[in-house]
Tab-separated table of C-alpha atoms and ligand atoms in Angstrom:
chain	number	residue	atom	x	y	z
A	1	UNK	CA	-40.325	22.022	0.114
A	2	UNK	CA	-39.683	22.893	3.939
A	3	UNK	CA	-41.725	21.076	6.264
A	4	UNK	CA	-40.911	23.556	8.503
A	5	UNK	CA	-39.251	20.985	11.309
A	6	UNK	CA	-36.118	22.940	10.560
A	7	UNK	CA	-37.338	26.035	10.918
A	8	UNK	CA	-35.811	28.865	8.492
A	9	UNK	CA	-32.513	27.365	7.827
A	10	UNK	CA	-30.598	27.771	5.015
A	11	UNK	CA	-28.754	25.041	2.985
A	12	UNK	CA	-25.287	24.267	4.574
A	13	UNK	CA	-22.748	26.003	2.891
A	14	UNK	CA	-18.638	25.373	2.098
A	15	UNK	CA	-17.567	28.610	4.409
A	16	UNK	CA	-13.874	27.451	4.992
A	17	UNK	CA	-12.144	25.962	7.603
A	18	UNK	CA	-11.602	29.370	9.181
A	19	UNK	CA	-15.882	29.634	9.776
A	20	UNK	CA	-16.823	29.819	13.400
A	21	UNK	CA	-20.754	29.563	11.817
A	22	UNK	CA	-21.928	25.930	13.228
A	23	UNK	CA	-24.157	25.502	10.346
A	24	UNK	CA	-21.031	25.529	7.832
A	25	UNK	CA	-18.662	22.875	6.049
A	26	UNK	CA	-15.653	23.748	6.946
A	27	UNK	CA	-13.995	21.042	5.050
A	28	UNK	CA	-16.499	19.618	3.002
A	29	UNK	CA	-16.409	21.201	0.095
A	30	UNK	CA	-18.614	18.914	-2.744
A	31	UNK	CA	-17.118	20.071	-6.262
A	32	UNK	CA	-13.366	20.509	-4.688
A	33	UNK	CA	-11.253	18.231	-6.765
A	34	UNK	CA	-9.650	15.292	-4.924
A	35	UNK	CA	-7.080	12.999	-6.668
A	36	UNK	CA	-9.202	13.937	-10.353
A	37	UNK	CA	-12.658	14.004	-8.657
A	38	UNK	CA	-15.086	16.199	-6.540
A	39	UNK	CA	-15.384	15.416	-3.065
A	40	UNK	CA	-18.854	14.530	-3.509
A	41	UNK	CA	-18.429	11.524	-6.167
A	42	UNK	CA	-15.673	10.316	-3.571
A	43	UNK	CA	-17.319	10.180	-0.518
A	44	UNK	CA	-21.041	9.472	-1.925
A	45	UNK	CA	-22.480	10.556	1.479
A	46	UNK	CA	-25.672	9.018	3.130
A	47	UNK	CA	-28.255	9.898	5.304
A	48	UNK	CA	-29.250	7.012	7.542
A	49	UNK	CA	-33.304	7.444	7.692
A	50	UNK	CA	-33.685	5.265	10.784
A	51	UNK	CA	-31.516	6.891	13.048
A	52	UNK	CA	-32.172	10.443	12.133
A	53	UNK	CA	-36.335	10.078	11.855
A	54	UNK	CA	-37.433	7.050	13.363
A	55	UNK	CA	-35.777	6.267	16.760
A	56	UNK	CA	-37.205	7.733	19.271
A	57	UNK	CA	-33.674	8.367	21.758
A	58	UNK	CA	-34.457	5.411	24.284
A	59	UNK	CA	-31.697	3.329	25.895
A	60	UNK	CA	-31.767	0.457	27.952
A	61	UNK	CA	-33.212	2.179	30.856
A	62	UNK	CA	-35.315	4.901	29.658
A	63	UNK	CA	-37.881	5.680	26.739
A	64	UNK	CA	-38.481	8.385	24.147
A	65	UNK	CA	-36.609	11.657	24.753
A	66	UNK	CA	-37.242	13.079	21.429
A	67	UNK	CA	-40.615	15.095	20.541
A	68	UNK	CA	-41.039	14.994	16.443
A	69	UNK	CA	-43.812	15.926	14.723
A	70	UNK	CA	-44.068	13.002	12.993
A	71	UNK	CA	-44.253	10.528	16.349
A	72	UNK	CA	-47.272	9.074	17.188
A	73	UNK	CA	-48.692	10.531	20.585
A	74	UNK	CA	-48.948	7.973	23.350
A	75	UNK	CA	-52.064	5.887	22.894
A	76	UNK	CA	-52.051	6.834	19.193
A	77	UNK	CA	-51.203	4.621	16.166
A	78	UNK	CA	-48.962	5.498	13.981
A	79	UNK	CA	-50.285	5.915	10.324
A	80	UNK	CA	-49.209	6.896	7.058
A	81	UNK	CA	-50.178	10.769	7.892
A	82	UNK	CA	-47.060	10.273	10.349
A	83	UNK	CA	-44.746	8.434	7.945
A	84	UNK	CA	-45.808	11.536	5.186
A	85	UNK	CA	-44.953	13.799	8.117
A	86	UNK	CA	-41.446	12.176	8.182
A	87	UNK	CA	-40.473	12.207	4.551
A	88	UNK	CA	-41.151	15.824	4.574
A	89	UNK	CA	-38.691	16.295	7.549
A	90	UNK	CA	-35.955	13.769	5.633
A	91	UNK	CA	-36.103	15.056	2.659
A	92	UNK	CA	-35.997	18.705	3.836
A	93	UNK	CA	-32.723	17.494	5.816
A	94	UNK	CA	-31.445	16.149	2.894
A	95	UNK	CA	-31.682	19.071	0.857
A	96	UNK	CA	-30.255	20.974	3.808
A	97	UNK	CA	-27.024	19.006	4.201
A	98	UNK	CA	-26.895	18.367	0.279
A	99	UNK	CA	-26.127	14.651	1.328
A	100	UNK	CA	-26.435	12.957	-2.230
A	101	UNK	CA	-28.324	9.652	-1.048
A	102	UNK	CA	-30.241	7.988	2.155
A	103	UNK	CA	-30.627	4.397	3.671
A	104	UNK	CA	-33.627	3.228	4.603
A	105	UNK	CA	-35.220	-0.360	5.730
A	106	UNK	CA	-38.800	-0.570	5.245
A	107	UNK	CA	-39.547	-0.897	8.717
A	108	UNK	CA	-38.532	2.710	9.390
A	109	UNK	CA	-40.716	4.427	6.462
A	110	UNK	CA	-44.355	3.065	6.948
A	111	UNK	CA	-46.264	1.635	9.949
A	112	UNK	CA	-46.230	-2.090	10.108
A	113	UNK	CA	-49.815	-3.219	8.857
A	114	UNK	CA	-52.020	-5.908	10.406
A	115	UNK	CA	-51.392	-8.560	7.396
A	116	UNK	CA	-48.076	-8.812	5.114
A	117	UNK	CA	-50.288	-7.272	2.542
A	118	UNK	CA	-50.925	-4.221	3.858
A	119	UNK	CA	-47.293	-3.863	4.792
A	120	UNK	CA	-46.522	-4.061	1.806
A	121	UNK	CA	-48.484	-1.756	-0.094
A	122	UNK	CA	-48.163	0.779	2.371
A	123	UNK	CA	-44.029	0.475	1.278
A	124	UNK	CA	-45.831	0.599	-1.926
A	125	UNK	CA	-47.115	4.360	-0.925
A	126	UNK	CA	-44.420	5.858	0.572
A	127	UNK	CA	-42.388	4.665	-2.511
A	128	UNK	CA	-44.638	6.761	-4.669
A	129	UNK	CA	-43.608	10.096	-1.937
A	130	UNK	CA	-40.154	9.026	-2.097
A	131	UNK	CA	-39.838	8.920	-5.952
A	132	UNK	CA	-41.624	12.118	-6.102
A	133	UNK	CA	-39.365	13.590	-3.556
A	134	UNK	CA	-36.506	12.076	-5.131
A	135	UNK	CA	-37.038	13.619	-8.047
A	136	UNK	CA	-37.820	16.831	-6.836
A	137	UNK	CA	-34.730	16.848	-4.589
A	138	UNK	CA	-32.191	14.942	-6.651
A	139	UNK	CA	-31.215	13.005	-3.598
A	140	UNK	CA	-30.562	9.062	-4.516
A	141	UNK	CA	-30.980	6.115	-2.506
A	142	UNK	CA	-27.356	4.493	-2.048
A	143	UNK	CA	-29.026	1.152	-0.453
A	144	UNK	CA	-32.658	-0.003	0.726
A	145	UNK	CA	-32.951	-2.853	3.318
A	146	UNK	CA	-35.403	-4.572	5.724
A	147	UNK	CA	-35.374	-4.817	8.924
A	148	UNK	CA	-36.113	-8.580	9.922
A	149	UNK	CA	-35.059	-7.943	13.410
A	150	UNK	CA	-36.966	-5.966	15.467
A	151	UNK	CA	-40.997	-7.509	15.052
A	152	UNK	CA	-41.227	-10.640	17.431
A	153	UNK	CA	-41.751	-12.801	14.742
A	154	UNK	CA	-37.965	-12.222	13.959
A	155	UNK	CA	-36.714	-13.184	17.599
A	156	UNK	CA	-34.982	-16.472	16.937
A	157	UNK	CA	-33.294	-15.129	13.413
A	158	UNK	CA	-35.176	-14.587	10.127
A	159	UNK	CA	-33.680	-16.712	7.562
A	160	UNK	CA	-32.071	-18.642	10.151
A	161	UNK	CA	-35.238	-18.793	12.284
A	162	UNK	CA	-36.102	-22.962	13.386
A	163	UNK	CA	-39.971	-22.327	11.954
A	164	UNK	CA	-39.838	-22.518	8.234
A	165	UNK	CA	-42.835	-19.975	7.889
A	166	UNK	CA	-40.510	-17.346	9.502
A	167	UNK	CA	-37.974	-17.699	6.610
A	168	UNK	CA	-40.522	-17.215	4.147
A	169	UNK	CA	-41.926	-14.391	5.435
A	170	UNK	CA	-38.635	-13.054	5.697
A	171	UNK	CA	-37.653	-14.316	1.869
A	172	UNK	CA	-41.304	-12.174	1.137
A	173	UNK	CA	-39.941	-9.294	2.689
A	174	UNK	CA	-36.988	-9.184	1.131
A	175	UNK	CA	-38.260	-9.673	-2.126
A	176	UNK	CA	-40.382	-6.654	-1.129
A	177	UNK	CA	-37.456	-4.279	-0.600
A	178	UNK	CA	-35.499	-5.043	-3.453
A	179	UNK	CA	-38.217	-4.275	-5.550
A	180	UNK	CA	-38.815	-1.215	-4.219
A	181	UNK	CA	-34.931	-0.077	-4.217
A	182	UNK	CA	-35.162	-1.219	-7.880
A	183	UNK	CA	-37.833	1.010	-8.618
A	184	UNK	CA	-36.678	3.740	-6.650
A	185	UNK	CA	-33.203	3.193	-8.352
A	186	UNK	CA	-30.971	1.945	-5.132
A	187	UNK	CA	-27.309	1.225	-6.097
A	188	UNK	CA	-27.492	-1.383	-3.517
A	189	UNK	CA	-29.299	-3.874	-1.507
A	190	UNK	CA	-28.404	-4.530	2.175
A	191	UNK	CA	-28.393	-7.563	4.284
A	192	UNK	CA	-27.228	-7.196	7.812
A	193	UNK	CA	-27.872	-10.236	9.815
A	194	UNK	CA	-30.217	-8.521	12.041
A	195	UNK	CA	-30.744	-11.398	14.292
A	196	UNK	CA	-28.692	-14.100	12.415
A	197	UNK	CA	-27.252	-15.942	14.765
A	198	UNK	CA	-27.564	-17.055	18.307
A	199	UNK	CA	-28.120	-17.144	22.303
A	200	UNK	CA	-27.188	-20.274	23.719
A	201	UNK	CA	-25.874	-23.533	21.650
A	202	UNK	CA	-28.040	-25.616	23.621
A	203	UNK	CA	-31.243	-25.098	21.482
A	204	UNK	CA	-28.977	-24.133	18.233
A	205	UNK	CA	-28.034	-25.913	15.285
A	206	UNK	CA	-25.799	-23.860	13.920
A	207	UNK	CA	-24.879	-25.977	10.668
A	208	UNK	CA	-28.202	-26.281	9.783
A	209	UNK	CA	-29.227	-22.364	10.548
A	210	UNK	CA	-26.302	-21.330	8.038
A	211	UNK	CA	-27.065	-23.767	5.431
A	212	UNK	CA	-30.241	-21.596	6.066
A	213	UNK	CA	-28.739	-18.495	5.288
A	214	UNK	CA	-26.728	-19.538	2.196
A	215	UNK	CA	-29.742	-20.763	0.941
A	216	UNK	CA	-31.682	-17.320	1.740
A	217	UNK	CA	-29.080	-15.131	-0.146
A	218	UNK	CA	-28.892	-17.685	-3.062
A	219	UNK	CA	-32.248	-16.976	-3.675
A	220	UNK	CA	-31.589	-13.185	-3.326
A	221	UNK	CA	-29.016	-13.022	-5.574
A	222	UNK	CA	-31.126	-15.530	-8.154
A	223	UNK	CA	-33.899	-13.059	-7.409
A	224	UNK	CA	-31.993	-10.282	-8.203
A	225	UNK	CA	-30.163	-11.362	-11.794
A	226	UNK	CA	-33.889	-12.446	-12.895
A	227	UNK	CA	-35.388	-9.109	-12.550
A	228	UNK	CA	-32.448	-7.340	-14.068
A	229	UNK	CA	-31.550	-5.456	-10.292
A	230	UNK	CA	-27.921	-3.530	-11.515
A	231	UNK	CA	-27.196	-2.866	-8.043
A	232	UNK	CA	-24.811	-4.408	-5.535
A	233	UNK	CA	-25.803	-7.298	-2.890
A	234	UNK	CA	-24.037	-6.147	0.642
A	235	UNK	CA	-23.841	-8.008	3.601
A	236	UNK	CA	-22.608	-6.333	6.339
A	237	UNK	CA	-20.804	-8.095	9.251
A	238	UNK	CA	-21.367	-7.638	12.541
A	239	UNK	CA	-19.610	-9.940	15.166
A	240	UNK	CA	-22.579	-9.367	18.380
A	241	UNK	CA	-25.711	-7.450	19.032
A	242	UNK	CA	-28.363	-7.984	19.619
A	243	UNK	CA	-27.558	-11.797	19.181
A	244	UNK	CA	-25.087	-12.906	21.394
A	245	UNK	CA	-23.251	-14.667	18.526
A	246	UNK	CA	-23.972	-13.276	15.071
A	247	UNK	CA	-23.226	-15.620	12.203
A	248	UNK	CA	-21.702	-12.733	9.703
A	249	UNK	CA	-19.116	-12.126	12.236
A	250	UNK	CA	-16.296	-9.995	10.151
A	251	UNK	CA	-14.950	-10.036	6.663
A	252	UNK	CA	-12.967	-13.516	6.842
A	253	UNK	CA	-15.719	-14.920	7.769
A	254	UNK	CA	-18.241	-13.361	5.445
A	255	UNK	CA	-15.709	-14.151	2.713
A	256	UNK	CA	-15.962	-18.059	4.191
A	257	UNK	CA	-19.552	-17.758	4.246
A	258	UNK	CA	-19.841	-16.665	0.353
A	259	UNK	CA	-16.898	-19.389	-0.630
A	260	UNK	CA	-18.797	-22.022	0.836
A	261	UNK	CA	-22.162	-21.043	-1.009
A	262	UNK	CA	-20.169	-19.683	-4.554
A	263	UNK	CA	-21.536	-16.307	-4.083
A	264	UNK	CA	-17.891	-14.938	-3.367
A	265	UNK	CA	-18.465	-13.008	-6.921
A	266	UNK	CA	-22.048	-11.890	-6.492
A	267	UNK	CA	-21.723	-10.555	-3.114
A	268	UNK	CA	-19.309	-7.793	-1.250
A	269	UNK	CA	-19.738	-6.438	1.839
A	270	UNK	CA	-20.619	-2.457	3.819
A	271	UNK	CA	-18.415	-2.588	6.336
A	272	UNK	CA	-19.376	-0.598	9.950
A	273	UNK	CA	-16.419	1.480	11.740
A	274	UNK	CA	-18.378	0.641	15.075
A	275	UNK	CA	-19.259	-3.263	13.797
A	276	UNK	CA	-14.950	-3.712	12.915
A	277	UNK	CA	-13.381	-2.625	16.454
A	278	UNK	CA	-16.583	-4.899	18.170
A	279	UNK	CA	-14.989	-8.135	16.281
A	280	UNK	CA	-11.618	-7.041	17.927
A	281	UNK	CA	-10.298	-5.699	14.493
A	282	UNK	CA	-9.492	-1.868	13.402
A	283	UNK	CA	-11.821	-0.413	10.603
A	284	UNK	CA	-8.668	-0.302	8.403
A	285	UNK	CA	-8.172	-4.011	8.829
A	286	UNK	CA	-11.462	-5.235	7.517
A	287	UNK	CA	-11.451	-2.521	4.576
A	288	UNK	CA	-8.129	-3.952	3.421
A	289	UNK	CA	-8.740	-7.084	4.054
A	290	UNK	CA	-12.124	-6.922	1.859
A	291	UNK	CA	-10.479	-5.162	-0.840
A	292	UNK	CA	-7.468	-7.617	-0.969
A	293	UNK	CA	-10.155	-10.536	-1.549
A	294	UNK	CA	-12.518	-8.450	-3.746
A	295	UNK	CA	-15.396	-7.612	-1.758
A	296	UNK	CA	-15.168	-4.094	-0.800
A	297	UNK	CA	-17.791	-2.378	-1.703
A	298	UNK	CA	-19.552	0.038	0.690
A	299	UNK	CA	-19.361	1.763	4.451
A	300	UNK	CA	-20.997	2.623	7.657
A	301	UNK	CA	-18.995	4.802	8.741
A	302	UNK	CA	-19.959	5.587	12.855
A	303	UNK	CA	-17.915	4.809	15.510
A	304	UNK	CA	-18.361	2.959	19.245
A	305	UNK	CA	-17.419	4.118	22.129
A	306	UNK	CA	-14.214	2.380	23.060
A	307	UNK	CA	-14.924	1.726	26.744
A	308	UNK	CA	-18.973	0.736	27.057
A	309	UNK	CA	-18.323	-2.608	23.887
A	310	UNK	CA	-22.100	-1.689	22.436
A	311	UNK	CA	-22.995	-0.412	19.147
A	312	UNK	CA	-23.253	3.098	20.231
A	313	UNK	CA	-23.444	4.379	16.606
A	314	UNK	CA	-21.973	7.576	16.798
A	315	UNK	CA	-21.007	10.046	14.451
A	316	UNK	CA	-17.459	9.799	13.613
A	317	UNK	CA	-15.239	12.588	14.775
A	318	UNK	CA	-11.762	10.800	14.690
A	319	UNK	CA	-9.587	12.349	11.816
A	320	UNK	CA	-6.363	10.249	12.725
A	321	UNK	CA	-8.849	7.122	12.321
A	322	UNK	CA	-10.519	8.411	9.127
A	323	UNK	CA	-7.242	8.923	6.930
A	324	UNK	CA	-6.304	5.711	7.503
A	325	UNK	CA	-10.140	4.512	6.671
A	326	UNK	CA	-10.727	6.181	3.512
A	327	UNK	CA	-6.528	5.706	2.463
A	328	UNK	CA	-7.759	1.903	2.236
A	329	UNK	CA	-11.191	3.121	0.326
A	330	UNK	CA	-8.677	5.181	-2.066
A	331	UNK	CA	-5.978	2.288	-2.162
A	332	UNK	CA	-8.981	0.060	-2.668
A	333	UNK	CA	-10.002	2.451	-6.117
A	334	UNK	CA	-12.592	4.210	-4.508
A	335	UNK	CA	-16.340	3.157	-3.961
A	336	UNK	CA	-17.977	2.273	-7.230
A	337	UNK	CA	-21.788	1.688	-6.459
A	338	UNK	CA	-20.996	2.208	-2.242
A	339	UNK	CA	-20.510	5.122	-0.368
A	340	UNK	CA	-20.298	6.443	2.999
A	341	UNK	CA	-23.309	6.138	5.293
A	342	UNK	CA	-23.861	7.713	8.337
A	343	UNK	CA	-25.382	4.908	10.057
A	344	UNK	CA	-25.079	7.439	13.128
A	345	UNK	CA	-27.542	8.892	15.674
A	346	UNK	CA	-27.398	11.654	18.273
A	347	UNK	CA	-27.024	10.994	21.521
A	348	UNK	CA	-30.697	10.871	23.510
A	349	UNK	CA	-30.195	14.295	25.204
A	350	UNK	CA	-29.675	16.060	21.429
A	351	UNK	CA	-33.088	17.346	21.146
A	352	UNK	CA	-33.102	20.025	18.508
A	353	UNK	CA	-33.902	19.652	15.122
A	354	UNK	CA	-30.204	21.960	14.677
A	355	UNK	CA	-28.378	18.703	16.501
A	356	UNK	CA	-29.371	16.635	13.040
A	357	UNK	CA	-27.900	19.026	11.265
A	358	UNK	CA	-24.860	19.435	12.903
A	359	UNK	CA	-24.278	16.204	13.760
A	360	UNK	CA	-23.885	15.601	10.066
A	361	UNK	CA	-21.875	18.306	9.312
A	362	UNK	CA	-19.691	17.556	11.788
A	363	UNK	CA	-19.045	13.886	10.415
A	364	UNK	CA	-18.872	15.053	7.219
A	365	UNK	CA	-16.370	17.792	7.972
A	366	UNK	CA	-14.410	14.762	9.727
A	367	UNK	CA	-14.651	12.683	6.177
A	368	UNK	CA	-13.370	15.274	4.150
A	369	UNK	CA	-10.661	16.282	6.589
A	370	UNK	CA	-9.631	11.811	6.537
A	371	UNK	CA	-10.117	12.183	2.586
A	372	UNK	CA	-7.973	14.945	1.840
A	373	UNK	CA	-4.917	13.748	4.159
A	374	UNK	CA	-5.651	10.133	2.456
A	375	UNK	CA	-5.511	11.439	-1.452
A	376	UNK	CA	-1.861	13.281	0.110
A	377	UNK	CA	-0.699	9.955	1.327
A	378	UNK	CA	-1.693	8.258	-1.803
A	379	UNK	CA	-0.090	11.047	-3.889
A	380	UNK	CA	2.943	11.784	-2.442
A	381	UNK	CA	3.239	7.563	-2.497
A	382	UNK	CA	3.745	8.370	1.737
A	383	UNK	CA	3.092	4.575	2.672
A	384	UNK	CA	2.621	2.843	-0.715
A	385	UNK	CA	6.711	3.475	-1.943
A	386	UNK	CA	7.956	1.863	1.403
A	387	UNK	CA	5.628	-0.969	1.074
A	388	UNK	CA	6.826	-1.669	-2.232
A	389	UNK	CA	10.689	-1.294	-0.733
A	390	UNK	CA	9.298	-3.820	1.598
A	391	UNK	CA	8.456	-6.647	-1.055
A	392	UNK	CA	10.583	-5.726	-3.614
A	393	UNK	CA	12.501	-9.140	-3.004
A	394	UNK	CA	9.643	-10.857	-4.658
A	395	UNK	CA	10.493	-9.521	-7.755
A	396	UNK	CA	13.216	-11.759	-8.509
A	397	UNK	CA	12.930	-14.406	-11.079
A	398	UNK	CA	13.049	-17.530	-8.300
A	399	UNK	CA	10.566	-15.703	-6.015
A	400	UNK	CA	8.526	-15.197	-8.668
A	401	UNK	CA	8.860	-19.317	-9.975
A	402	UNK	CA	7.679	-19.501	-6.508
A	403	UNK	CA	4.732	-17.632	-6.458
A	404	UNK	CA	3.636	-19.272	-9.807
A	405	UNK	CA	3.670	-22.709	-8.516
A	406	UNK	CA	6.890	-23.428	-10.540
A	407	UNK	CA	9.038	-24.966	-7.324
A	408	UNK	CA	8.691	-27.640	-5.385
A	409	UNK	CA	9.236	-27.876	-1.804
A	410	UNK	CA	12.095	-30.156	-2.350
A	411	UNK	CA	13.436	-27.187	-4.686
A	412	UNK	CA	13.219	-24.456	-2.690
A	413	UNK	CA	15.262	-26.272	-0.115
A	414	UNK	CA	17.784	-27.475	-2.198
A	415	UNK	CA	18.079	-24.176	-3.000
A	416	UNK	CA	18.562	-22.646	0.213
A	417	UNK	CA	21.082	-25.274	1.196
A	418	UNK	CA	23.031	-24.679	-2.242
A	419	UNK	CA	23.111	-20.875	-2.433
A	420	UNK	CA	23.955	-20.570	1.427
A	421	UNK	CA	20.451	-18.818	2.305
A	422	UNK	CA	20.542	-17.425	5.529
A	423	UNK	CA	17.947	-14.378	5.533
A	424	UNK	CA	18.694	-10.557	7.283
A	425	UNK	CA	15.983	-9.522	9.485
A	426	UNK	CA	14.869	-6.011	7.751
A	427	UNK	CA	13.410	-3.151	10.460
A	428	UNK	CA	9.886	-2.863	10.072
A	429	UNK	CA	10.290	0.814	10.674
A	430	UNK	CA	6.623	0.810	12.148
A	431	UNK	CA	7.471	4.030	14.086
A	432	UNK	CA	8.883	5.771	10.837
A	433	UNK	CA	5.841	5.063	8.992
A	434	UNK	CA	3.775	6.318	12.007
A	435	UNK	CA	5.415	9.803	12.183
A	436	UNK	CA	4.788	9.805	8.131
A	437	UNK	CA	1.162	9.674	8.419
A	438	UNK	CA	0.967	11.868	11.538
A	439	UNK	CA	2.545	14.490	9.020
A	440	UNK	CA	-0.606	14.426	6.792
A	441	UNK	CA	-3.254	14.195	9.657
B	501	XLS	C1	-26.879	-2.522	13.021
B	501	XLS	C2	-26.597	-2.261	11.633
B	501	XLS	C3	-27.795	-1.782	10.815
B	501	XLS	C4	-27.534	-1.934	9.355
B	501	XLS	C5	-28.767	-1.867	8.503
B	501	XLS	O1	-25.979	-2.619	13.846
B	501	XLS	O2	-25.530	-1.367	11.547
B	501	XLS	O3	-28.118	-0.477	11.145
B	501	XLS	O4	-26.636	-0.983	8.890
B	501	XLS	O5	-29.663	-2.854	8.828
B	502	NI	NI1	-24.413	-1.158	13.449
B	503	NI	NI1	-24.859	-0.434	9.815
């Protein structure tokens, strides 16, 4: 099935990490065992289809830079010929990289039509190429979404929006995509709070707009158990951008979010590399923090850049970072319906077809690389047997009476004051564990 965008390139190949070929895995090597699996089921790699096929390379200050075959000329309307056009050229990449899954929000697939009709049967279309392609290829979808965000209509929020009509069309929408990951077989449904949130307090209510939004997902998640969807409901946080406030800022508050509603144990969260350092935390921080309150479940894994404070979504190319990423995916038990999804795109002045392709290779090299030198930490109990040094005190029988809720605070003090208690500051031997891990990256 070549659609010929990538000219007469061959499927990326495990060459070694001696290659010099650009068009190799050097490290990613799908059926190598890791910790009892392959590489593949670990990782669970996806292709993000709006990045890769639909934007066009613009920035603030200047337009299109890329020419695709599948782009409607200036002047011209895009149609389903185009969006045809682009399946061919995803799927073909697919195949190429041997990514397992894609991403895609409905918005990036099919031209918006005139009426909410025809938008949606046109998703109704390129769901029938997709599950033909899908088939055909193998390749799975690891989440569908929608984009509520970037049509006008969406401008003050979509759920959260002050016109009513807005959240319905919004709650339409969504009921739209999940049936259409359901029938295409998604493992997950998305919800990033495209617009969720705000600009300026003074024409915001904000109790009211996420009363809103627990009401929205509710409904999703009712939605969802009444047509029998088996996937996972994500939301993924994001602190700012485009809003100048967004409501889902991080996990902790995510986690408040679902408490207040009761959806803590229908919901988990996809966590963005990129969306983690813009709430001021470190990727590692809001995967452990997820796992530790049982909503881990999926990733974005592209980076910022560290100076410019946007969402620069770029491909991820910092080992060091990585190990320490997927050692709290590991730690965490590994993804069971997530994965790893390059929500990454080149940078405007990548032109070639080739710079897809190596752009994911490259991140996926990167992956495998943080993986590996996580499943050695985890193995070799590298930071986990210190840790447990660390608590160990806990163990004891009043610590643990403690913990259970069997002392008071009267108790405990009486305790301290009878036994003599006067604690020994421990070293936190940050700098030891440091050099450990710069051993295995
Ligand atoms: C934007 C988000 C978005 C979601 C899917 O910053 O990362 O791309 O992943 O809507
Ligand atoms: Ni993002
Ligand atoms: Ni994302």
């Amino acid at each position: 099935m070549s659609s010929g965008f990538f000219g007469d390139i061959k499927p990326i190949r495990y060459e070694g990490p001696e290659s010099e070929n650009p068009l190799a895995y050097r490290h990613y090597d799908a059926d190598e065992i890791v910790m009892g699996k392959r590489m593949a089921d670990h990782l669970r790699f996806a292709v993000a289809y709006w990045h890769s096929f639909t934007w066009p390379g613009g920035d603030p200050f200047g337009g299109q830079t890329f020419e695709r075959p599948w782009f409607a000329r200036p002047g011209e309307v895009e149609t389903m010929e185009h969006a045809k056009l682009k399946a061919d050229a995803a799927f073909e990449m697919f195949s190429l990289l041997g990514t397992p899954y894609f991403c895609f929000h409905d918005a990036d697939v099919r031209p918006e039509g005139t009426t909410f009709a025809e938008s949606a049967s046109r998703l109704d279309e390129i769901a029938d190429v997709f599950e033909a392609k899908m088939k055909e290829t193998g390749v799975k979808l690891l989440w569908g979404t929608a984009n509520l965000f970037s049509h006008r209509r969406f401008m003050a929020g979509a759920a959260t929006n002050p016109d009513p009509d807005v959240f319905a069309y919004a709650a339409a929408t969504v009921k739209k995509c999940i049936d259409v990951t359901k029938r295409l077989k998604g493992e997950n449904y998305v919800l990033w709070g495209g617009r969720e949130g705000y600009e300026t307090l003074l024409n915001t209510d904000i109790g009211r707009e996420t009363g809103q939004a627990g009401r929205f997902l509710s409904m999703v998640v009712d939605y969802k158990h009444r047509i029998g969807f088996k996937g996972t409901i994500l939301i993924e946080p994001k602190p700012q951008e485009p809003t100048k406030h967004q409501y889902d800022y991080d996990v902790a508050t995510v986690y408040g979010f679902l408490k207040r509603f009761g959806l803590e144990n229908e919901v988990k969260v996809n966590i963005e590399q990129g969306h983690a350092i813009l709430a001021g935390h470190t990727f590692e921080h809001e995967l452990a923090l997820a796992a530790a309150l049982g909503i881990f479940g999926s990733i974005d894994m592209n980076r910022n850049d560290y100076q410019s404070g946007w969402d620069t979504d770029q491909f991820p190319n910092n080992v060091p970072e990585m190990a320490l990423a997927y050692y709290q995916v590991l730690h965490a038990g590994g993804f069971k319906t997530g994965g790893t999804n390059f929500d990454a795109k080149l940078r405007r002045q990548s032109l070639d077809p080739q710079d897809l392709l190596i752009a994911h290779i490259g991140g996926m090299d990167c992956c495998a690389r943080g993986l590996k030198a996580a499943a050695r930490m985890i193995e070799d109990k590298a930071l986990s047997g210190p840790l447990e040094k660390r608590y160990a005190g806990w163990k004891s029988t009043e610590a643990q009476a403690i913990l259970s809720g069997k002392r008071t605070l009267e108790e405990v003090a009486e305790r301290v004051v009878r036994e003599k208690i006067e604690p020994q500051p421990k070293s936190g031997r940050q700098e030891h564990l440091e050099n450990i891990v710069n051993r295995y990256v």
